[in-house]
mmCIF file of C-alpha atoms and ligand atoms in Angstrom:
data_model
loop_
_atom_site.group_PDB
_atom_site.id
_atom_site.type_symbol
_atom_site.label_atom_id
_atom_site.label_comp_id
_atom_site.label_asym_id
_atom_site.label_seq_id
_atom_site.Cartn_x
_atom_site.Cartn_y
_atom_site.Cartn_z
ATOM 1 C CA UNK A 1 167.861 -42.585 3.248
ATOM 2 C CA UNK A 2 165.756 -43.523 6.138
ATOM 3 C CA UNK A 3 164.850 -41.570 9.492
ATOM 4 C CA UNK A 4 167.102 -44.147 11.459
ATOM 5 C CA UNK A 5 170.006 -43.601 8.714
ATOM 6 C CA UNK A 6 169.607 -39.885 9.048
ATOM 7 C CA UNK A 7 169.491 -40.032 12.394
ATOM 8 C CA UNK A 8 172.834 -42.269 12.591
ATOM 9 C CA UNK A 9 175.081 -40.092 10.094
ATOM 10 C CA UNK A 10 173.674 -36.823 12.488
ATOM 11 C CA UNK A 11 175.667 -38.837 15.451
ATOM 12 C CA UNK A 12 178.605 -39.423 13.541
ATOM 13 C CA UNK A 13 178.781 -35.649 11.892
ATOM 14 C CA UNK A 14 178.041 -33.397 15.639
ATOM 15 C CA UNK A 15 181.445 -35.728 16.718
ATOM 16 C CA UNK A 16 183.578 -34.549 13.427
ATOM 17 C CA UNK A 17 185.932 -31.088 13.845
ATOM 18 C CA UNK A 18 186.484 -28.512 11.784
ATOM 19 C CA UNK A 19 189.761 -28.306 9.482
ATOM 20 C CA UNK A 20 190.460 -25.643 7.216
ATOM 21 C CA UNK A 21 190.957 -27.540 3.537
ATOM 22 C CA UNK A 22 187.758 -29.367 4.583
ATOM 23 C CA UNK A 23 185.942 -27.311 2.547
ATOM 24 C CA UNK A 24 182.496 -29.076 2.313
ATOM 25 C CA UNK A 25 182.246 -32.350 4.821
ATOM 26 C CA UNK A 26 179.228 -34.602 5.837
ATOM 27 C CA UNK A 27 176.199 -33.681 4.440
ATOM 28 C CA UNK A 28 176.628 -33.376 0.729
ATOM 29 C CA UNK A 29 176.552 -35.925 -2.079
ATOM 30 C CA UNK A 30 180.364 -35.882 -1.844
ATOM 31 C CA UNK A 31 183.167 -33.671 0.301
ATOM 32 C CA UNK A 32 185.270 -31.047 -1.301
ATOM 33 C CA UNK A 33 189.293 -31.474 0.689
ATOM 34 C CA UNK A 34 191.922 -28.653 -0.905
ATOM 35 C CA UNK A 35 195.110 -30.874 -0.645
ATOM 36 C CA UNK A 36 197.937 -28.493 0.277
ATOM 37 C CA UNK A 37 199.950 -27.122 -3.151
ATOM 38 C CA UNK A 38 202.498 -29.138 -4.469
ATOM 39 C CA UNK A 39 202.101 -32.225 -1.889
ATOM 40 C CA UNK A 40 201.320 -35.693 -3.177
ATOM 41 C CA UNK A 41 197.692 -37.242 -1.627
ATOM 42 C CA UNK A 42 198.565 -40.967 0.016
ATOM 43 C CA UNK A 43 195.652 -43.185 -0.335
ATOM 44 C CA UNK A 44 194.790 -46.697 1.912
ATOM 45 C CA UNK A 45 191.327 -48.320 2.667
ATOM 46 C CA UNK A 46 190.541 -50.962 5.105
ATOM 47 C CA UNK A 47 188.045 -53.231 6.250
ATOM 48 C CA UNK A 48 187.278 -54.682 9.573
ATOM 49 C CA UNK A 49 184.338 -57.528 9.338
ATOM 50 C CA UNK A 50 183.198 -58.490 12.897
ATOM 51 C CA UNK A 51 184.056 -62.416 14.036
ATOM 52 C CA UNK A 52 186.793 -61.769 11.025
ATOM 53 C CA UNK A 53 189.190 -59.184 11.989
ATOM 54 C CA UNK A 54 187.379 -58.919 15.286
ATOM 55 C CA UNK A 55 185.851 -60.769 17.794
ATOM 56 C CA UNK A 56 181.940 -60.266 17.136
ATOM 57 C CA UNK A 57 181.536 -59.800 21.380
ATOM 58 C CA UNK A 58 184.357 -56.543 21.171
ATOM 59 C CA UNK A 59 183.260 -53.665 22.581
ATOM 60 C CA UNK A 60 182.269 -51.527 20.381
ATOM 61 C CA UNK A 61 184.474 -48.262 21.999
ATOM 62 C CA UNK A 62 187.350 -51.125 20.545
ATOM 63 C CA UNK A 63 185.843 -51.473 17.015
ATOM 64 C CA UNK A 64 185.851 -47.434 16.829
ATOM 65 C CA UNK A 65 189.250 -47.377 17.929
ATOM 66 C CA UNK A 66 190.511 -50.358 16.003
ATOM 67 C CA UNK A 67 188.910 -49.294 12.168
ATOM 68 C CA UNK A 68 190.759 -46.268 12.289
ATOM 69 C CA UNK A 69 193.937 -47.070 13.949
ATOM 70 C CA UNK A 70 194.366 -49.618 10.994
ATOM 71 C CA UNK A 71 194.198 -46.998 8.505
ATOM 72 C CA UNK A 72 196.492 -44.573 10.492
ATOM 73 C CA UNK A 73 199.317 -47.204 10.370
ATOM 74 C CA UNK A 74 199.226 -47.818 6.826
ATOM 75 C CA UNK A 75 199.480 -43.647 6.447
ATOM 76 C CA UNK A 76 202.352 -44.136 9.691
ATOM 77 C CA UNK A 77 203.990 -46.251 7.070
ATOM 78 C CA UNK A 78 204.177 -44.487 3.767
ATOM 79 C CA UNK A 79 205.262 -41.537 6.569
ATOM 80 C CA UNK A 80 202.380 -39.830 5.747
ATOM 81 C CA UNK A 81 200.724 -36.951 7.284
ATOM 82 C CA UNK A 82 197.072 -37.669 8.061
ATOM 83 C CA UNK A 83 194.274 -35.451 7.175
ATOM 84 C CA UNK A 84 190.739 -36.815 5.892
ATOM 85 C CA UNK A 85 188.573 -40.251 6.236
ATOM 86 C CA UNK A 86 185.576 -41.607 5.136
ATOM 87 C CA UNK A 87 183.689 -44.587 7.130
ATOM 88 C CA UNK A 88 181.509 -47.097 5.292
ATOM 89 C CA UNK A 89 179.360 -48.416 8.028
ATOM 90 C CA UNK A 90 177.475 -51.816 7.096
ATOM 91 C CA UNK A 91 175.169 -52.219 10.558
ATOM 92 C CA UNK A 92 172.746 -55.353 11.564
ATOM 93 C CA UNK A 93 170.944 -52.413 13.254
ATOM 94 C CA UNK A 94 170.652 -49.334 14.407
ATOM 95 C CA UNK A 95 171.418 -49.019 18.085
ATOM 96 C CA UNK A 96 172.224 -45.390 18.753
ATOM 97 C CA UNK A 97 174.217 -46.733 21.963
ATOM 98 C CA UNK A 98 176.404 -48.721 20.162
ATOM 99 C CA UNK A 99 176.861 -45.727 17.640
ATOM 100 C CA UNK A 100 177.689 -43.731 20.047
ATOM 101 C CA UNK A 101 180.382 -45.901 22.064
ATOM 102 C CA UNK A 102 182.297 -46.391 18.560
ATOM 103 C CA UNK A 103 181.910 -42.867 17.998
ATOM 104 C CA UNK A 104 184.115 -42.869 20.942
ATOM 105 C CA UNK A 105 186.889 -44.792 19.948
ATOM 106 C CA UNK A 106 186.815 -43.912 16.469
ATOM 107 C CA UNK A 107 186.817 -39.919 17.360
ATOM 108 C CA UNK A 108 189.584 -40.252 20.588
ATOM 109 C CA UNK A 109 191.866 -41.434 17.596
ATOM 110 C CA UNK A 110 190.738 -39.569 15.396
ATOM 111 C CA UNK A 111 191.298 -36.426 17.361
ATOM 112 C CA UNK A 112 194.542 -37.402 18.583
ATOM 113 C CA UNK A 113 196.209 -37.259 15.543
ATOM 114 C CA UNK A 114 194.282 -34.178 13.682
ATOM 115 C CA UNK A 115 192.288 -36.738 10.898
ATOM 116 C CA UNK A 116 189.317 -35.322 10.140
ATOM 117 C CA UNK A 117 185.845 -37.460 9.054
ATOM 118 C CA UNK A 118 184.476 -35.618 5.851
ATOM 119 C CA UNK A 119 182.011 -38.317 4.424
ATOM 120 C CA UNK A 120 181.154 -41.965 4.090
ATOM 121 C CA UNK A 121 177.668 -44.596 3.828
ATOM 122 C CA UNK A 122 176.115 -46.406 6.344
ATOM 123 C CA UNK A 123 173.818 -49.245 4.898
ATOM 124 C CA UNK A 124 172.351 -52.285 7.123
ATOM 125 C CA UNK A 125 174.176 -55.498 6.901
ATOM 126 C CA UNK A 126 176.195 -57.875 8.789
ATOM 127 C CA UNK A 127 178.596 -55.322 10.941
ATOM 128 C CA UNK A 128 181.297 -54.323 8.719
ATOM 129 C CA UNK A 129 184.004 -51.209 8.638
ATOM 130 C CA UNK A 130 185.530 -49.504 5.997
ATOM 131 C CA UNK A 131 187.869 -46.611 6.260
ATOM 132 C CA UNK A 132 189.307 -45.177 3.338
ATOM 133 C CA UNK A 133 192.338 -42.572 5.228
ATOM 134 C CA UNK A 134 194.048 -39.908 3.737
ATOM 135 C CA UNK A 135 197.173 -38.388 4.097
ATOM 136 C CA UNK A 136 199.775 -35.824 2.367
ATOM 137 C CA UNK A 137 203.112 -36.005 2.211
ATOM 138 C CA UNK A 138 206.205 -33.845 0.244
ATOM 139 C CA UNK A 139 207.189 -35.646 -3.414
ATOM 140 C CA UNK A 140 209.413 -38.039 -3.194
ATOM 141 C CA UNK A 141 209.611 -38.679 0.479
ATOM 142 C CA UNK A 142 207.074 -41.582 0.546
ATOM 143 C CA UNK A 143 208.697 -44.329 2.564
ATOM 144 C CA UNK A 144 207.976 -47.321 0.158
ATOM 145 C CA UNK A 145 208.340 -50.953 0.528
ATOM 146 C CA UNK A 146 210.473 -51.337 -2.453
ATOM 147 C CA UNK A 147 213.621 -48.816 -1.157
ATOM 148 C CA UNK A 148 215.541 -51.246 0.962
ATOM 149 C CA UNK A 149 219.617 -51.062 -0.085
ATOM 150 C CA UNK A 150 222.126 -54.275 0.740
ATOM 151 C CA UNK A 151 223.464 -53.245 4.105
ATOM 152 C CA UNK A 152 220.503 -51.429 6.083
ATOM 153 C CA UNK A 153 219.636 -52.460 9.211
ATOM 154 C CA UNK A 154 216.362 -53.369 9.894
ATOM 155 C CA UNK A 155 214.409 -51.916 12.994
ATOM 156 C CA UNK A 156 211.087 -52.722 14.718
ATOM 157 C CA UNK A 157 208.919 -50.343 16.972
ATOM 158 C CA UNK A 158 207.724 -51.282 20.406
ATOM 159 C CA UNK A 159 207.229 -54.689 20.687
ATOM 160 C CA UNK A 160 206.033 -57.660 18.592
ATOM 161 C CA UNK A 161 204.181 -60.478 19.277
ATOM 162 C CA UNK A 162 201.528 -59.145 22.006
ATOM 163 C CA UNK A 163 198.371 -59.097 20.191
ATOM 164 C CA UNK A 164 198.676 -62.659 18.794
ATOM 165 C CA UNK A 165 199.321 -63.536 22.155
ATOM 166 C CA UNK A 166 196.029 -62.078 23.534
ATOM 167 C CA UNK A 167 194.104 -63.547 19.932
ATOM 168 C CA UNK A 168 194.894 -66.914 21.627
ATOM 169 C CA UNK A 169 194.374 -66.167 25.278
ATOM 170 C CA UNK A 170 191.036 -65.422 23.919
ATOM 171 C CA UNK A 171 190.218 -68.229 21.670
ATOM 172 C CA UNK A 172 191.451 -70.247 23.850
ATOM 173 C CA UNK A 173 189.071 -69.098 26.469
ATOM 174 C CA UNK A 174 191.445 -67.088 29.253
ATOM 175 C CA UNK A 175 191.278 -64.103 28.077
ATOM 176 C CA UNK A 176 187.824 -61.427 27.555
ATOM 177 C CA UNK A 177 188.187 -59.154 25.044
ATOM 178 C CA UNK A 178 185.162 -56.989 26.783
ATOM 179 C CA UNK A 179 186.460 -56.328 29.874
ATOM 180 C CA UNK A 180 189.430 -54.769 31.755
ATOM 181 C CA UNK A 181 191.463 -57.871 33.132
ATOM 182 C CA UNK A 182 192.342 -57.733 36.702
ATOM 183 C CA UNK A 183 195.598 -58.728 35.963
ATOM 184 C CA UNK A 184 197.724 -55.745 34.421
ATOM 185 C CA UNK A 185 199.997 -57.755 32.463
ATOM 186 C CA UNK A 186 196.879 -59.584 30.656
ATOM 187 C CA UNK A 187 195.089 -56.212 30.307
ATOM 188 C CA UNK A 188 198.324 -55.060 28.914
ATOM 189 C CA UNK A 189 197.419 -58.033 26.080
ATOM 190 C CA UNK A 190 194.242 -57.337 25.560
ATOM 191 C CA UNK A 191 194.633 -53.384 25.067
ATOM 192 C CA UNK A 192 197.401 -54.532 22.362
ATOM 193 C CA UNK A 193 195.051 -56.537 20.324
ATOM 194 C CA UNK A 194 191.754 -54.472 20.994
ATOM 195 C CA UNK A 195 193.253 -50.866 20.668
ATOM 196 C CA UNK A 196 196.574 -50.922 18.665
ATOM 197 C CA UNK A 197 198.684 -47.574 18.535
ATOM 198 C CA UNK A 198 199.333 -46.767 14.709
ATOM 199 C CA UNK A 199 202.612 -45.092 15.166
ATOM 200 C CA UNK A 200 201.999 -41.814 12.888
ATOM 201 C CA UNK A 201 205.272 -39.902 14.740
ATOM 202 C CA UNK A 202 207.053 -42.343 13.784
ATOM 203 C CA UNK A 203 206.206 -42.670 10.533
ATOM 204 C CA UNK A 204 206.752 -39.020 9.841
ATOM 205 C CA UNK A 205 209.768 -38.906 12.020
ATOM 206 C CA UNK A 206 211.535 -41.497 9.794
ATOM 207 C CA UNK A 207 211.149 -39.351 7.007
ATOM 208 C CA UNK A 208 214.684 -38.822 5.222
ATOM 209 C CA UNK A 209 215.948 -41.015 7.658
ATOM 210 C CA UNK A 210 214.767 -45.080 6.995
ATOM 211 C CA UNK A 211 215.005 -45.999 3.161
ATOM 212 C CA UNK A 212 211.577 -48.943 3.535
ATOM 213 C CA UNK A 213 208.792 -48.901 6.104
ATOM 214 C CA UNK A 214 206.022 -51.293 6.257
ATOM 215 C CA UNK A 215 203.769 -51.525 9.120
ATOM 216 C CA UNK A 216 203.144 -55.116 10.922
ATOM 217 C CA UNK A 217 199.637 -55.982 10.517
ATOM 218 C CA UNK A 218 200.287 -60.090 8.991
ATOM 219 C CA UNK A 219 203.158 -60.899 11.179
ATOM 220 C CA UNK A 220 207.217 -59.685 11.241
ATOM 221 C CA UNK A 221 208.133 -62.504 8.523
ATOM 222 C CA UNK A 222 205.278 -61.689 5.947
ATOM 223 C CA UNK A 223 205.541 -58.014 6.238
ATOM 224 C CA UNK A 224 209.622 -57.744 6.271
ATOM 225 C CA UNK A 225 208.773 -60.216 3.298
ATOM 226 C CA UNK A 226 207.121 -57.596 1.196
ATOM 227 C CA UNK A 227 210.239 -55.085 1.835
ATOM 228 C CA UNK A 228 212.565 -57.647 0.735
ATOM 229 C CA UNK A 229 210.486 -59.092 -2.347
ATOM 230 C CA UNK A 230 209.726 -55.170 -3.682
ATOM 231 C CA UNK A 231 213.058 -54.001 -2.915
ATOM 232 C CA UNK A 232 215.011 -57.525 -4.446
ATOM 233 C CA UNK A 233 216.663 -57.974 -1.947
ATOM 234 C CA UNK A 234 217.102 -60.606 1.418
ATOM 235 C CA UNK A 235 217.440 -59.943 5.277
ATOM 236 C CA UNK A 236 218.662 -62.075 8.073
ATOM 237 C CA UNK A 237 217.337 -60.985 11.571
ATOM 238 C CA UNK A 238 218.407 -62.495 15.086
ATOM 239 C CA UNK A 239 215.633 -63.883 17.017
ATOM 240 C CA UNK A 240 217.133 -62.749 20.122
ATOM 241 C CA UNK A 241 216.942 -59.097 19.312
ATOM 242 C CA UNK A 242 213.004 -59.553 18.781
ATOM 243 C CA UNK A 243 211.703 -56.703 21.257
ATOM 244 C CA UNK A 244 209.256 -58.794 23.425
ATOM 245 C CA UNK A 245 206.391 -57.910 26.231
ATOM 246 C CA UNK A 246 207.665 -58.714 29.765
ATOM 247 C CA UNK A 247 203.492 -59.470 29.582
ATOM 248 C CA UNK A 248 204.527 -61.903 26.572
ATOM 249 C CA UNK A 249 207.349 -63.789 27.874
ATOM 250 C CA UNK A 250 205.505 -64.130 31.356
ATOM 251 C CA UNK A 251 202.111 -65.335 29.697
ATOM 252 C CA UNK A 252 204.517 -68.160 26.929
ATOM 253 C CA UNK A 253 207.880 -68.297 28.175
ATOM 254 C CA UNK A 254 210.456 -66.621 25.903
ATOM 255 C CA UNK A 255 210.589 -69.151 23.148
ATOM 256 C CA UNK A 256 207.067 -69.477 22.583
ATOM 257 C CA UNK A 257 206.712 -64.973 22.649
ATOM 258 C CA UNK A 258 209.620 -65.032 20.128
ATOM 259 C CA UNK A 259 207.908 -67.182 18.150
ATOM 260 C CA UNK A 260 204.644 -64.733 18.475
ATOM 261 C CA UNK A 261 207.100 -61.913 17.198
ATOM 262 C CA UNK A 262 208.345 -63.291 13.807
ATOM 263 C CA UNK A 263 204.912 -64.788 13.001
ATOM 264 C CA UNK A 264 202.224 -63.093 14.826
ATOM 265 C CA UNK A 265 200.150 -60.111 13.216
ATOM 266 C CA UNK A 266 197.906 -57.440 14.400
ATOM 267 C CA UNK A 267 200.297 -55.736 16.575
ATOM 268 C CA UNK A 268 200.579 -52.730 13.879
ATOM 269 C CA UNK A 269 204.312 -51.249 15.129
ATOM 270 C CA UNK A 270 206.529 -50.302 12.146
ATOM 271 C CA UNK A 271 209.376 -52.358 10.849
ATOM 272 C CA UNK A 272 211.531 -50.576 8.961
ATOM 273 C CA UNK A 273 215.477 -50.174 7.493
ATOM 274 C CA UNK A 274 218.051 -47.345 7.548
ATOM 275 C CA UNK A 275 221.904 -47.319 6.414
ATOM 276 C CA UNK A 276 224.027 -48.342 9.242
ATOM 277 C CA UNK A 277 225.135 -44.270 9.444
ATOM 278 C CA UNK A 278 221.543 -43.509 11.070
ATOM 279 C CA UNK A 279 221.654 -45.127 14.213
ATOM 280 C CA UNK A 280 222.190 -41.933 16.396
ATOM 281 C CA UNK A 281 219.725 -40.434 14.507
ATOM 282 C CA UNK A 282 217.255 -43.409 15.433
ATOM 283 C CA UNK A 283 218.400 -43.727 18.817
ATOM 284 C CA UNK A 284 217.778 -40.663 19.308
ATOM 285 C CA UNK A 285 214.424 -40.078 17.730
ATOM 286 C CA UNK A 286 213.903 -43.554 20.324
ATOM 287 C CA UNK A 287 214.399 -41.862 23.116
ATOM 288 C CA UNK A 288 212.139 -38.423 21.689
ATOM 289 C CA UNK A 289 209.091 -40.407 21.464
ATOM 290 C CA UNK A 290 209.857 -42.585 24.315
ATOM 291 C CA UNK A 291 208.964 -45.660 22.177
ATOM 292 C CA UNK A 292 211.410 -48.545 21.755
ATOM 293 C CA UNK A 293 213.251 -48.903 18.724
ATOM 294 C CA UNK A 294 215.090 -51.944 18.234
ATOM 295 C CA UNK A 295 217.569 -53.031 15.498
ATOM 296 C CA UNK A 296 217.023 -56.783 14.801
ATOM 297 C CA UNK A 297 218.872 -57.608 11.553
ATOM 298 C CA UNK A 298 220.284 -56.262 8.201
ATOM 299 C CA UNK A 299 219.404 -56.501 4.528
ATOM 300 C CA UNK A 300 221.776 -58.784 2.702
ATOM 301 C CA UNK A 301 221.798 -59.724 -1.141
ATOM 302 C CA UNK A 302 219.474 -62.643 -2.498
ATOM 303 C CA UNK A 303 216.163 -62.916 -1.321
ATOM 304 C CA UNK A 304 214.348 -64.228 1.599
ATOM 305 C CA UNK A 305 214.307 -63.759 5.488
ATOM 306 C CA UNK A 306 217.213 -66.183 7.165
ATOM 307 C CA UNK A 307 216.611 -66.521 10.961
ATOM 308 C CA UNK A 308 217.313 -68.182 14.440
ATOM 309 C CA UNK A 309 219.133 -71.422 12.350
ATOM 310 C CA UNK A 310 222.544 -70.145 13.248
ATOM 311 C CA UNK A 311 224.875 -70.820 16.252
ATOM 312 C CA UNK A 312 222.895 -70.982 19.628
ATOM 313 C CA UNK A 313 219.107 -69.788 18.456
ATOM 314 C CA UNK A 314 216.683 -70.988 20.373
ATOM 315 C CA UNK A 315 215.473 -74.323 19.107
ATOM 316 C CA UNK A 316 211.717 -75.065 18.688
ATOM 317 C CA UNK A 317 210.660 -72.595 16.391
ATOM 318 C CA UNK A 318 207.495 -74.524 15.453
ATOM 319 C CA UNK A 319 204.613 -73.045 13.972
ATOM 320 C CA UNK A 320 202.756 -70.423 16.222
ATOM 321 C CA UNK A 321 199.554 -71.990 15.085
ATOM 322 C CA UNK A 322 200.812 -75.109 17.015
ATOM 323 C CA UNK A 323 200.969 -73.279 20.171
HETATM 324 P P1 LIG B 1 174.145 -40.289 -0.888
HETATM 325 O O1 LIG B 1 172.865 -41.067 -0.926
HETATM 326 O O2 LIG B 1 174.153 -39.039 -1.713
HETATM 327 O O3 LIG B 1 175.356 -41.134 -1.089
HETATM 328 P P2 LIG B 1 174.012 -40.567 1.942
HETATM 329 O O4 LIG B 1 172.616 -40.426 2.341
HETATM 330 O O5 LIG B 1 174.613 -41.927 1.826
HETATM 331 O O6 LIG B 1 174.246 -39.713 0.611
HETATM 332 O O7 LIG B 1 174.919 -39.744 2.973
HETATM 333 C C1 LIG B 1 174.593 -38.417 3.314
HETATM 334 C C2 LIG B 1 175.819 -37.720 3.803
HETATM 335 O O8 LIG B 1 176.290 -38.356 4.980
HETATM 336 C C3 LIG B 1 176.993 -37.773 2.808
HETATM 337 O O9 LIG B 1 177.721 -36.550 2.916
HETATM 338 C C4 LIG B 1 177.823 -38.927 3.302
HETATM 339 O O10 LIG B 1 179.189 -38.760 2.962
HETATM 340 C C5 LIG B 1 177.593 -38.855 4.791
HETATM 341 N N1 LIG B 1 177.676 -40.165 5.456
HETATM 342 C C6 LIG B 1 176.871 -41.233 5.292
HETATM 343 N N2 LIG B 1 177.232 -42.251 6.095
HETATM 344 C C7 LIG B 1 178.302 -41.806 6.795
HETATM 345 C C8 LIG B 1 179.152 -42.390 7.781
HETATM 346 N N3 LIG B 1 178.980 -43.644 8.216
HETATM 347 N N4 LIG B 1 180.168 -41.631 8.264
HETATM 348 C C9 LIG B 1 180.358 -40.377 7.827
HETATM 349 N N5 LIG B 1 179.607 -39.763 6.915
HETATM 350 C C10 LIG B 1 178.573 -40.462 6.385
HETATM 351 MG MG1 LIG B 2 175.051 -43.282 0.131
#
């Protein structure tokens, strides 16, 4: 370990909190967690490789933000309680300023939800990120992909379709992923794509109440596509349920924002199904967290997602990469 690696890792551990079953964090070959007795660990890792996942020009307050909130929505999703991470840094060099402003992003999230940084590398290379979160949650109460019954309805959080929006405002050239817009309704986009909200209440909210959960990181069709291949069975959603920006529909027109929402990823809200008998219960835990929750289909036998082909849909559902 160099002076400049030593140096960097000292950054990263004066930002890190205490938490009790961190019983040995940064600093040591490895860190010693006590899980709490009788809960199960949940496990995810994920990687964020710059002009990849990210724009190579995003600030890097963003890319702090971003490589954790990742992680946090695939522990939102099991309905997971998060408690420990560890952050594989691969850096072209090392800038303590631009340590320091993803130290800021990564730790505002971090604190926010109580996840704690207890180890990790940091080796020079092109600029990657790798979190590996973890989280605890009760036996049994995992909310898995393959636990969807015939009948449930499916939900979405928030809205859908906002950061693929932004993606092509900015590869397209009208849209800077550095700055704050002056427009509010195209800062609105950019925030969505740059600094996604993993939605851990949620997640741990739906807890005895949604049967699957999966969080949308590929896009509504491929990730309701998982529930429905592990759980063997179909869905069939209505397009014109598909919780939409006003920033969306006033940056493509409705058809081309729906169109973002089925297919569009990155926007990490939670997509998930419940028997028909908890939709107090979800309207209600809507209105706790002030966060929309929207029912936009059902589970049905067979396999497959049916959608917008029936009675008055909206016609020109062409491919959002033909946008
Ligand atoms: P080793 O060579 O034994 O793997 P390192 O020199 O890589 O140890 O790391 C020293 C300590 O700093 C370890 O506790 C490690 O977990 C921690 N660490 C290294 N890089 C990071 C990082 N990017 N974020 C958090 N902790 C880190
Ligand atoms: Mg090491």
């Amino acid at each position: 370990m160099s002076l400049a690696e030593f140096s960097l890792i000292e950054r990263i551990r004066t930002r890190t909190h205490a938490r009790a079953d961190v019983l040995l964090g940064i600093g040591d070959d490895a860190a010693l967690l006590q899980p709490r007795a009788g809960e199960q660990l949940v496990v995810t890792a994920d990687t964020l490789n710059s002009g990849v996942h990210f724009p190579a020009e995003t600030a890097p307050y963003d890319i702090g933000w971003k490589t954790l909130a990742v992680n946090l929505s695939d522990l939102a999703s099991m309905g997971a309680r998060p408690a420990w991470c560890t952050l594989a840094l691969s850096l072209p060099d090392a800038q303590t300023d631009w340590i320091d402003a993803f130290a800021d992003g990564f730790f505002a999230l971090a604190d926010e939800h109580g996840i704690v940084l207890v180890g990790g590398d940091t080796t020079r290379g092109p600029l990657s990120l790798s979190v590996t979160a973890m989280g605890q949650l009760v036996p049994g109460t995992a909310l898995r992909r393959d636990a969807a019954r015939v009948d449930d309805e499916v939900w979405v959080s928030g809205t859908l379709g906002d950061a693929a929006i932004a993606l092509r405002a900015w590869q397209g050239g009208t849209l800077d992923v550095r700055g704050v817009a002056d427009d509010a309704q195209v800062d609105y986009l950019r925030l969505r794509l740059a600094r996604p909200t993993p939605r851990v209440a949620l997640g741990r909210a739906l807890v005895g109440v949604a049967h699957a959960a999966v969080d949308v990181s590929d896009g509504l069709l491929a990730d309701l596509g998982h529930i429905c291949e592990r759980s063997g069975v179909g869905a069939r959603i209505d397009p014109k349920r598909l919780p939409v920006s006003a920033a969306a529909r006033a940056r493509v027109g409705i058809t081309q924002a729906r169109e973002a929402a089925l297919r569009g990823g990155d926007d990490y809200e939670l997509c998930f199904t419940a028997a028909p008998s908890q939709r107090p219960a979800i309207e209600a835990l809507s209105a706790r967290l002030s966060l929309p929750l929207t029912r936009i289909g059902t589970i049905i036998p067979g396999s497959g997602i049916a959608h917008g082909s029936d009675d008055d849909a909206p016609r020109g559902y062409e491919h959002f990469n033909e946008l």
